[in-house]
């Protein structure tokens, strides 16, 4: 039985909770990882240990449906604590989607910080509340436990003002409206992986594509974010699984004025009924769409997914003044060889030369060495970033 101290990372969303348990004394040793996926009447908790042992358990929700999210968080905490009774959780790191204009790095959680995060709910109404919920629960149950908020927006604070200012009257922006960018924990991890594994391009111009149900691009120059496709909210930028991405603002007015939709109906449409799902009329799951690509609407959705990528990639490459490497990450970016192939074919003009065998195998490098632009596949690992940032706060090397 171990007697180590551990760090728990929580990525709490509206329909799932991802968690991982790390040994505090290690660099990145993961003792346990898991996912809670909500379903009618409860949830499914799936866990995996480093030796590949996987467990699956059904969690039934109680009678109090208004506290269903809190119930699931309690199940996660109990499960983790019972995993190894000889270890103790020294800190919990939380993924927080929106840090607003003030949180530029990982921050120790207290009541004042929670209040500041709640004030940002209007900027991320669907993502912010699930991030705050476990903080409040832990503060009530374990008031002495160190909690650290790790922000998706922080990584993008290096983007210049000329790219973050919204072209609206100044008096309308005093609530913090500006371009923020998201997926920052993922991009932070990619930047560190490039430094460690591909140092020859780590400080050059790199386009990173985090492509999953949520999707965005980030222009890295010298390992720092200089431009990104998401903006004030996670709706902006690329076409996504169920989100529309960049859209004519007049289309929103059209939905409100001509279709007589309420703001809530418009919000639900833009977040949950658009993108791949909306265009295909079938699904937001890329695997399902690949199996049904003979359908005309499905094929249109797949083509638009690539088209929007190429369009916005071109913009970021122009902002960087060129590109030396392209990195695919995220669920689709890592696992969908057909998507990577389609994108690279459209970017041949940059001298992107794909190695088809490497692409099908999903190897770390999928470009031919004769091409000028290196193309990589690097698995996303937001949990490791949260662990590292939480450990920095524990060690007192980062001011909270």
Short mmCIF file of C-alpha atoms in Angstrom, two decimals:
data_model
loop_
_atom_site.label_atom_id
_atom_site.label_comp_id
_atom_site.label_asym_id
_atom_site.label_seq_id
_atom_site.Cartn_x
_atom_site.Cartn_y
_atom_site.Cartn_z
CA UNK A 1 0.00 0.00 0.00
CA UNK A 2 1.36 3.41 -0.98
CA UNK A 3 1.50 6.42 1.28
CA UNK A 4 1.97 9.03 -1.42
CA UNK A 5 0.20 12.31 -1.92
CA UNK A 6 -1.78 12.73 -5.10
CA UNK A 7 -3.24 15.45 -7.29
CA UNK A 8 -6.71 14.99 -8.75
CA UNK A 9 -7.67 16.74 -11.98
CA UNK A 10 -11.32 17.41 -12.80
CA UNK A 11 -12.74 18.40 -16.17
CA UNK A 12 -16.39 18.87 -15.32
CA UNK A 13 -18.86 19.50 -18.14
CA UNK A 14 -22.61 19.61 -18.52
CA UNK A 15 -22.85 16.01 -19.76
CA UNK A 16 -19.65 14.38 -18.51
CA UNK A 17 -16.82 14.52 -15.98
CA UNK A 18 -13.26 13.55 -16.92
CA UNK A 19 -10.86 12.89 -14.06
CA UNK A 20 -7.30 11.72 -13.50
CA UNK A 21 -5.20 10.99 -10.44
CA UNK A 22 -1.48 11.80 -10.49
CA UNK A 23 1.35 11.02 -8.10
CA UNK A 24 2.44 14.40 -6.73
CA UNK A 25 6.10 13.36 -6.62
CA UNK A 26 6.24 12.26 -10.27
CA UNK A 27 6.63 14.18 -13.49
CA UNK A 28 3.44 12.94 -15.14
CA UNK A 29 2.66 9.52 -13.61
CA UNK A 30 -1.06 8.87 -13.89
CA UNK A 31 -2.36 6.46 -11.26
CA UNK A 32 -5.93 6.41 -12.50
CA UNK A 33 -8.07 8.04 -15.17
CA UNK A 34 -11.76 7.96 -15.83
CA UNK A 35 -14.87 9.36 -17.42
CA UNK A 36 -18.41 9.81 -16.14
CA UNK A 37 -20.96 10.06 -18.96
CA UNK A 38 -24.46 11.13 -18.02
CA UNK A 39 -27.46 9.15 -19.23
CA UNK A 40 -31.17 9.10 -18.30
CA UNK A 41 -31.49 8.12 -14.66
CA UNK A 42 -27.81 8.30 -13.83
CA UNK A 43 -24.42 7.85 -15.45
CA UNK A 44 -21.74 5.39 -16.53
CA UNK A 45 -18.35 5.63 -14.81
CA UNK A 46 -15.45 4.10 -16.74
CA UNK A 47 -11.98 4.00 -15.21
CA UNK A 48 -8.57 2.79 -16.34
CA UNK A 49 -5.31 2.13 -14.51
CA UNK A 50 -1.83 2.45 -16.08
CA UNK A 51 -1.58 -1.34 -16.51
CA UNK A 52 -4.65 -1.30 -18.73
CA UNK A 53 -7.21 -2.59 -16.24
CA UNK A 54 -10.57 -1.03 -17.05
CA UNK A 55 -13.70 -0.94 -14.91
CA UNK A 56 -17.22 0.14 -15.78
CA UNK A 57 -19.97 0.86 -13.28
CA UNK A 58 -23.50 2.22 -13.47
CA UNK A 59 -24.38 5.12 -11.19
CA UNK A 60 -28.03 5.70 -10.46
CA UNK A 61 -29.07 9.26 -9.69
CA UNK A 62 -31.08 9.99 -6.56
CA UNK A 63 -34.50 11.55 -6.29
CA UNK A 64 -33.10 15.08 -6.23
CA UNK A 65 -32.58 15.66 -9.94
CA UNK A 66 -31.64 19.31 -9.39
CA UNK A 67 -28.46 18.11 -7.66
CA UNK A 68 -27.65 15.36 -10.19
CA UNK A 69 -24.34 17.00 -11.14
CA UNK A 70 -23.32 17.28 -7.51
CA UNK A 71 -24.20 13.64 -6.97
CA UNK A 72 -21.94 12.56 -9.82
CA UNK A 73 -19.06 14.65 -8.50
CA UNK A 74 -19.48 12.98 -5.09
CA UNK A 75 -19.34 9.57 -6.78
CA UNK A 76 -16.10 10.52 -8.53
CA UNK A 77 -14.52 11.71 -5.26
CA UNK A 78 -15.58 8.56 -3.41
CA UNK A 79 -14.35 6.36 -6.24
CA UNK A 80 -10.95 8.06 -6.37
CA UNK A 81 -10.48 8.03 -2.59
CA UNK A 82 -11.34 4.33 -2.43
CA UNK A 83 -8.99 3.48 -5.30
CA UNK A 84 -5.93 3.59 -3.03
CA UNK A 85 -6.66 4.07 0.66
CA UNK A 86 -2.95 4.54 1.35
CA UNK A 87 -2.74 7.79 -0.60
CA UNK A 88 -4.22 11.17 0.16
CA UNK A 89 -5.39 13.86 -2.25
CA UNK A 90 -3.18 16.91 -1.69
CA UNK A 91 -4.85 19.15 -4.26
CA UNK A 92 -7.52 19.26 -6.95
CA UNK A 93 -6.98 21.02 -10.26
CA UNK A 94 -10.07 22.14 -12.18
CA UNK A 95 -10.43 22.87 -15.86
CA UNK A 96 -12.26 26.18 -16.24
CA UNK A 97 -13.27 27.18 -19.76
CA UNK A 98 -13.46 30.94 -19.20
CA UNK A 99 -11.07 33.02 -17.13
CA UNK A 100 -12.11 36.39 -18.50
CA UNK A 101 -9.62 39.25 -18.87
CA UNK A 102 -7.98 38.94 -15.45
CA UNK A 103 -6.96 35.31 -14.87
CA UNK A 104 -3.73 34.91 -16.82
CA UNK A 105 -2.56 31.70 -15.14
CA UNK A 106 -3.52 28.98 -12.66
CA UNK A 107 -5.14 30.43 -9.56
CA UNK A 108 -5.80 29.19 -6.04
CA UNK A 109 -9.54 28.85 -5.52
CA UNK A 110 -11.28 30.72 -2.70
CA UNK A 111 -14.68 32.32 -2.26
CA UNK A 112 -13.58 35.52 -3.97
CA UNK A 113 -12.30 33.63 -7.01
CA UNK A 114 -15.51 31.63 -7.26
CA UNK A 115 -17.45 34.90 -7.20
CA UNK A 116 -15.30 36.24 -10.05
CA UNK A 117 -15.85 33.06 -12.05
CA UNK A 118 -19.60 33.25 -11.52
CA UNK A 119 -19.55 36.79 -12.91
CA UNK A 120 -18.20 35.29 -16.15
CA UNK A 121 -21.16 32.93 -16.62
CA UNK A 122 -22.76 35.26 -19.22
CA UNK A 123 -19.65 34.77 -21.38
CA UNK A 124 -19.84 30.96 -21.11
CA UNK A 125 -23.37 30.11 -19.93
CA UNK A 126 -23.18 26.41 -20.79
CA UNK A 127 -19.60 25.70 -19.71
CA UNK A 128 -18.86 27.85 -16.67
CA UNK A 129 -21.46 26.55 -14.16
CA UNK A 130 -20.31 22.89 -14.38
CA UNK A 131 -16.74 24.02 -13.70
CA UNK A 132 -17.75 25.98 -10.61
CA UNK A 133 -20.00 23.29 -9.12
CA UNK A 134 -17.24 20.92 -7.92
CA UNK A 135 -15.28 23.86 -6.46
CA UNK A 136 -18.21 24.80 -4.24
CA UNK A 137 -18.85 21.19 -3.27
CA UNK A 138 -15.23 20.59 -2.28
CA UNK A 139 -15.07 23.87 -0.41
CA UNK A 140 -18.02 22.73 1.70
CA UNK A 141 -16.86 19.14 2.22
CA UNK A 142 -13.08 19.66 2.39
CA UNK A 143 -12.44 23.33 3.24
CA UNK A 144 -8.71 22.77 3.83
CA UNK A 145 -8.08 21.04 0.50
CA UNK A 146 -6.10 23.10 -2.00
CA UNK A 147 -8.07 23.75 -5.19
CA UNK A 148 -6.58 25.31 -8.31
CA UNK A 149 -8.47 26.76 -11.27
CA UNK A 150 -6.73 26.18 -14.63
CA UNK A 151 -8.09 28.24 -17.50
CA UNK A 152 -8.54 27.48 -21.19
CA UNK A 153 -8.35 31.19 -21.91
CA UNK A 154 -5.05 31.91 -20.13
CA UNK A 155 -2.82 30.53 -22.86
CA UNK A 156 -4.18 33.09 -25.31
CA UNK A 157 -3.37 36.21 -23.27
CA UNK A 158 -0.32 36.64 -25.50
CA UNK A 159 -2.50 37.45 -28.54
CA UNK A 160 -2.11 41.15 -29.45
CA UNK A 161 -4.97 43.60 -28.93
CA UNK A 162 -5.41 44.17 -32.64
CA UNK A 163 -6.70 40.58 -32.81
CA UNK A 164 -8.68 40.52 -29.56
CA UNK A 165 -10.63 43.80 -29.80
CA UNK A 166 -14.18 43.34 -31.08
CA UNK A 167 -15.17 45.96 -33.70
CA UNK A 168 -18.07 47.24 -31.58
CA UNK A 169 -18.58 50.57 -29.76
CA UNK A 170 -16.38 50.75 -26.67
CA UNK A 171 -19.33 51.31 -24.34
CA UNK A 172 -20.66 47.86 -25.25
CA UNK A 173 -17.43 46.10 -24.26
CA UNK A 174 -17.16 47.09 -20.61
CA UNK A 175 -18.51 43.70 -19.50
CA UNK A 176 -15.36 42.00 -20.74
CA UNK A 177 -16.43 41.30 -24.32
CA UNK A 178 -13.35 40.56 -26.46
CA UNK A 179 -11.69 37.66 -28.26
CA UNK A 180 -10.41 35.19 -25.67
CA UNK A 181 -9.74 31.89 -27.41
CA UNK A 182 -10.17 28.46 -25.84
CA UNK A 183 -8.67 24.94 -25.74
CA UNK A 184 -5.70 26.65 -24.09
CA UNK A 185 -4.89 23.73 -21.79
CA UNK A 186 -4.57 21.50 -24.85
CA UNK A 187 -2.43 24.03 -26.72
CA UNK A 188 -0.21 24.49 -23.67
CA UNK A 189 0.43 20.74 -23.65
CA UNK A 190 1.18 20.68 -27.38
CA UNK A 191 3.67 23.54 -26.98
CA UNK A 192 5.49 21.61 -24.24
CA UNK A 193 5.49 18.40 -26.32
CA UNK A 194 6.99 20.23 -29.29
CA UNK A 195 9.73 21.59 -27.04
CA UNK A 196 10.50 18.11 -25.72
CA UNK A 197 10.04 15.96 -28.83
CA UNK A 198 10.40 18.25 -31.85
CA UNK A 199 12.75 21.06 -30.76
CA UNK A 200 13.69 21.94 -34.34
CA UNK A 201 10.21 23.39 -34.97
CA UNK A 202 9.08 24.27 -31.43
CA UNK A 203 10.11 27.92 -31.80
CA UNK A 204 9.00 28.37 -35.38
CA UNK A 205 5.55 29.02 -36.88
CA UNK A 206 3.22 26.15 -35.99
CA UNK A 207 -0.49 25.73 -36.74
CA UNK A 208 -2.11 23.53 -34.09
CA UNK A 209 -5.51 22.02 -34.87
CA UNK A 210 -7.53 20.80 -31.89
CA UNK A 211 -10.30 18.97 -33.72
CA UNK A 212 -13.01 17.16 -31.80
CA UNK A 213 -16.66 17.78 -31.05
CA UNK A 214 -15.37 21.24 -30.16
CA UNK A 215 -12.73 22.48 -32.58
CA UNK A 216 -10.33 25.37 -32.98
CA UNK A 217 -7.00 26.38 -34.48
CA UNK A 218 -4.12 28.16 -32.78
CA UNK A 219 -1.16 29.93 -34.35
CA UNK A 220 1.96 29.28 -32.26
CA UNK A 221 5.03 31.42 -32.79
CA UNK A 222 7.97 30.63 -30.48
CA UNK A 223 5.55 28.43 -28.51
CA UNK A 224 3.17 31.30 -27.73
CA UNK A 225 -0.37 31.86 -28.97
CA UNK A 226 -0.54 34.71 -31.48
CA UNK A 227 -3.97 34.05 -33.01
CA UNK A 228 -6.83 31.57 -32.67
CA UNK A 229 -10.20 30.86 -34.25
CA UNK A 230 -12.49 30.86 -31.21
CA UNK A 231 -13.46 34.29 -29.94
CA UNK A 232 -15.61 35.71 -27.17
CA UNK A 233 -17.28 32.31 -26.85
CA UNK A 234 -16.69 28.70 -27.91
CA UNK A 235 -19.20 29.17 -30.74
CA UNK A 236 -16.80 31.06 -32.99
CA UNK A 237 -14.38 29.77 -35.58
CA UNK A 238 -14.43 26.32 -37.14
CA UNK A 239 -17.55 24.30 -37.86
CA UNK A 240 -17.84 21.73 -35.05
CA UNK A 241 -19.80 18.69 -34.01
CA UNK A 242 -22.96 20.53 -32.98
CA UNK A 243 -21.78 24.18 -33.04
CA UNK A 244 -22.01 26.40 -36.10
CA UNK A 245 -18.67 28.18 -35.87
CA UNK A 246 -18.24 31.53 -37.61
CA UNK A 247 -21.56 32.71 -39.01
CA UNK A 248 -22.91 35.95 -40.48
CA UNK A 249 -24.29 37.98 -37.54
CA UNK A 250 -27.23 38.73 -39.78
CA UNK A 251 -28.15 35.05 -39.60
CA UNK A 252 -28.76 35.49 -35.86
CA UNK A 253 -31.03 38.45 -36.57
CA UNK A 254 -32.80 36.33 -39.19
CA UNK A 255 -33.52 33.60 -36.63
CA UNK A 256 -34.79 36.14 -34.11
CA UNK A 257 -36.81 38.35 -36.43
CA UNK A 258 -37.97 36.13 -39.30
CA UNK A 259 -38.14 32.73 -37.59
CA UNK A 260 -39.49 34.26 -34.36
CA UNK A 261 -37.11 32.22 -32.24
CA UNK A 262 -36.43 33.20 -28.64
CA UNK A 263 -32.83 33.92 -27.53
CA UNK A 264 -32.85 30.59 -25.68
CA UNK A 265 -33.96 28.74 -28.82
CA UNK A 266 -31.25 30.46 -30.84
CA UNK A 267 -28.65 29.56 -28.20
CA UNK A 268 -29.71 25.90 -28.21
CA UNK A 269 -29.63 25.83 -32.01
CA UNK A 270 -26.16 27.33 -32.29
CA UNK A 271 -24.66 25.15 -29.56
CA UNK A 272 -26.44 21.82 -29.97
CA UNK A 273 -28.21 21.56 -33.35
CA UNK A 274 -25.77 22.99 -35.87
CA UNK A 275 -22.36 22.01 -37.28
CA UNK A 276 -21.91 18.43 -38.47
CA UNK A 277 -25.15 17.39 -36.83
CA UNK A 278 -27.20 20.20 -38.31
CA UNK A 279 -25.89 19.90 -41.88
CA UNK A 280 -25.90 16.09 -42.02
CA UNK A 281 -29.25 15.77 -40.30
CA UNK A 282 -27.85 12.58 -38.80
CA UNK A 283 -25.12 12.88 -36.18
CA UNK A 284 -22.23 14.89 -34.79
CA UNK A 285 -20.14 11.73 -34.41
CA UNK A 286 -17.52 11.54 -37.16
CA UNK A 287 -17.49 7.75 -37.00
CA UNK A 288 -21.22 7.59 -37.74
CA UNK A 289 -20.84 10.06 -40.59
CA UNK A 290 -18.01 8.06 -42.17
CA UNK A 291 -20.25 4.99 -42.16
CA UNK A 292 -22.99 6.93 -43.94
CA UNK A 293 -20.94 9.07 -46.33
CA UNK A 294 -23.02 7.93 -49.33
CA UNK A 295 -25.79 10.18 -48.02
CA UNK A 296 -25.75 13.53 -49.82
CA UNK A 297 -26.25 15.63 -46.69
CA UNK A 298 -23.61 13.68 -44.79
CA UNK A 299 -21.08 14.22 -47.57
CA UNK A 300 -21.91 17.93 -47.64
CA UNK A 301 -21.28 18.13 -43.90
CA UNK A 302 -17.91 16.41 -44.28
CA UNK A 303 -16.93 18.68 -47.16
CA UNK A 304 -17.94 21.80 -45.24
CA UNK A 305 -15.96 20.61 -42.22
CA UNK A 306 -12.80 20.53 -44.36
CA UNK A 307 -13.69 23.74 -46.23
CA UNK A 308 -14.10 25.77 -43.05
CA UNK A 309 -10.83 24.36 -41.72
CA UNK A 310 -8.87 25.33 -44.84
CA UNK A 311 -10.45 28.79 -44.97
CA UNK A 312 -9.55 29.64 -41.38
CA UNK A 313 -6.18 27.88 -41.44
CA UNK A 314 -5.22 30.14 -44.31
CA UNK A 315 -6.06 33.17 -42.23
CA UNK A 316 -3.91 32.09 -39.29
CA UNK A 317 -1.02 31.11 -41.55
CA UNK A 318 -1.17 34.58 -43.11
CA UNK A 319 -1.13 36.16 -39.64
CA UNK A 320 2.00 34.16 -38.76
CA UNK A 321 3.63 35.03 -42.08
CA UNK A 322 3.99 31.36 -43.04
CA UNK A 323 3.97 27.95 -41.40
CA UNK A 324 6.69 25.41 -40.60
CA UNK A 325 4.57 22.68 -39.04
CA UNK A 326 0.96 21.60 -38.61
CA UNK A 327 -0.11 19.59 -35.56
CA UNK A 328 -3.34 17.59 -35.38
CA UNK A 329 -4.77 16.82 -31.95
CA UNK A 330 -8.18 16.18 -30.35
CA UNK A 331 -10.49 13.21 -30.98
CA UNK A 332 -10.97 13.74 -34.72
CA UNK A 333 -7.54 15.22 -35.29
CA UNK A 334 -5.88 12.20 -33.69
CA UNK A 335 -8.06 9.40 -35.04
CA UNK A 336 -9.57 10.40 -38.39
CA UNK A 337 -7.02 9.77 -41.12
CA UNK A 338 -9.49 10.71 -43.87
CA UNK A 339 -9.93 14.18 -42.39
CA UNK A 340 -6.19 14.72 -42.11
CA UNK A 341 -5.72 13.54 -45.70
CA UNK A 342 -8.42 15.89 -47.03
CA UNK A 343 -6.93 18.88 -45.22
CA UNK A 344 -3.36 18.14 -46.32
CA UNK A 345 -4.45 17.74 -49.93
CA UNK A 346 -6.01 21.20 -49.79
CA UNK A 347 -2.80 22.60 -48.30
CA UNK A 348 -0.46 21.17 -50.95
CA UNK A 349 0.31 24.70 -52.10
CA UNK A 350 2.27 25.12 -48.86
CA UNK A 351 4.41 22.11 -49.88
CA UNK A 352 2.58 19.83 -47.46
CA UNK A 353 3.46 16.29 -48.57
CA UNK A 354 1.53 13.59 -46.72
CA UNK A 355 2.94 10.11 -46.13
CA UNK A 356 -0.15 7.97 -46.59
CA UNK A 357 1.14 4.95 -44.67
CA UNK A 358 2.13 7.10 -41.70
CA UNK A 359 -1.21 8.90 -41.83
CA UNK A 360 -3.23 5.66 -41.83
CA UNK A 361 -1.16 4.38 -38.92
CA UNK A 362 -1.53 7.66 -37.02
CA UNK A 363 2.21 7.96 -36.44
CA UNK A 364 3.67 11.02 -34.71
CA UNK A 365 4.98 12.37 -38.03
CA UNK A 366 2.71 11.88 -41.05
CA UNK A 367 4.49 14.10 -43.60
CA UNK A 368 7.20 13.12 -46.02
CA UNK A 369 10.64 14.49 -45.24
CA UNK A 370 10.85 15.98 -48.72
CA UNK A 371 8.03 18.39 -47.91
CA UNK A 372 8.80 21.81 -46.43
CA UNK A 373 6.03 21.66 -43.80
CA UNK A 374 6.23 19.06 -41.06
CA UNK A 375 2.85 17.48 -40.18
CA UNK A 376 2.44 15.83 -36.79
CA UNK A 377 -0.19 13.95 -34.80
CA UNK A 378 0.10 14.57 -31.05
CA UNK A 379 -2.55 13.18 -28.65
CA UNK A 380 -4.29 15.81 -26.55
CA UNK A 381 -3.62 15.68 -22.81
CA UNK A 382 -5.31 18.50 -20.96
CA UNK A 383 -5.11 16.56 -17.70
CA UNK A 384 -1.32 16.66 -17.71
CA UNK A 385 -1.42 20.44 -18.16
CA UNK A 386 -3.85 20.78 -15.24
CA UNK A 387 -1.59 18.56 -13.13
CA UNK A 388 1.49 20.61 -13.96
CA UNK A 389 -0.21 23.93 -13.28
CA UNK A 390 -1.69 22.68 -9.99
CA UNK A 391 1.71 21.39 -8.91
CA UNK A 392 3.23 24.80 -9.67
CA UNK A 393 0.77 26.43 -7.30
CA UNK A 394 1.53 23.80 -4.65
CA UNK A 395 5.23 24.48 -4.97
CA UNK A 396 4.67 28.22 -4.73
CA UNK A 397 6.48 28.90 -7.99
CA UNK A 398 3.50 30.70 -9.54
CA UNK A 399 1.68 33.58 -7.88
CA UNK A 400 -2.01 32.90 -7.59
#
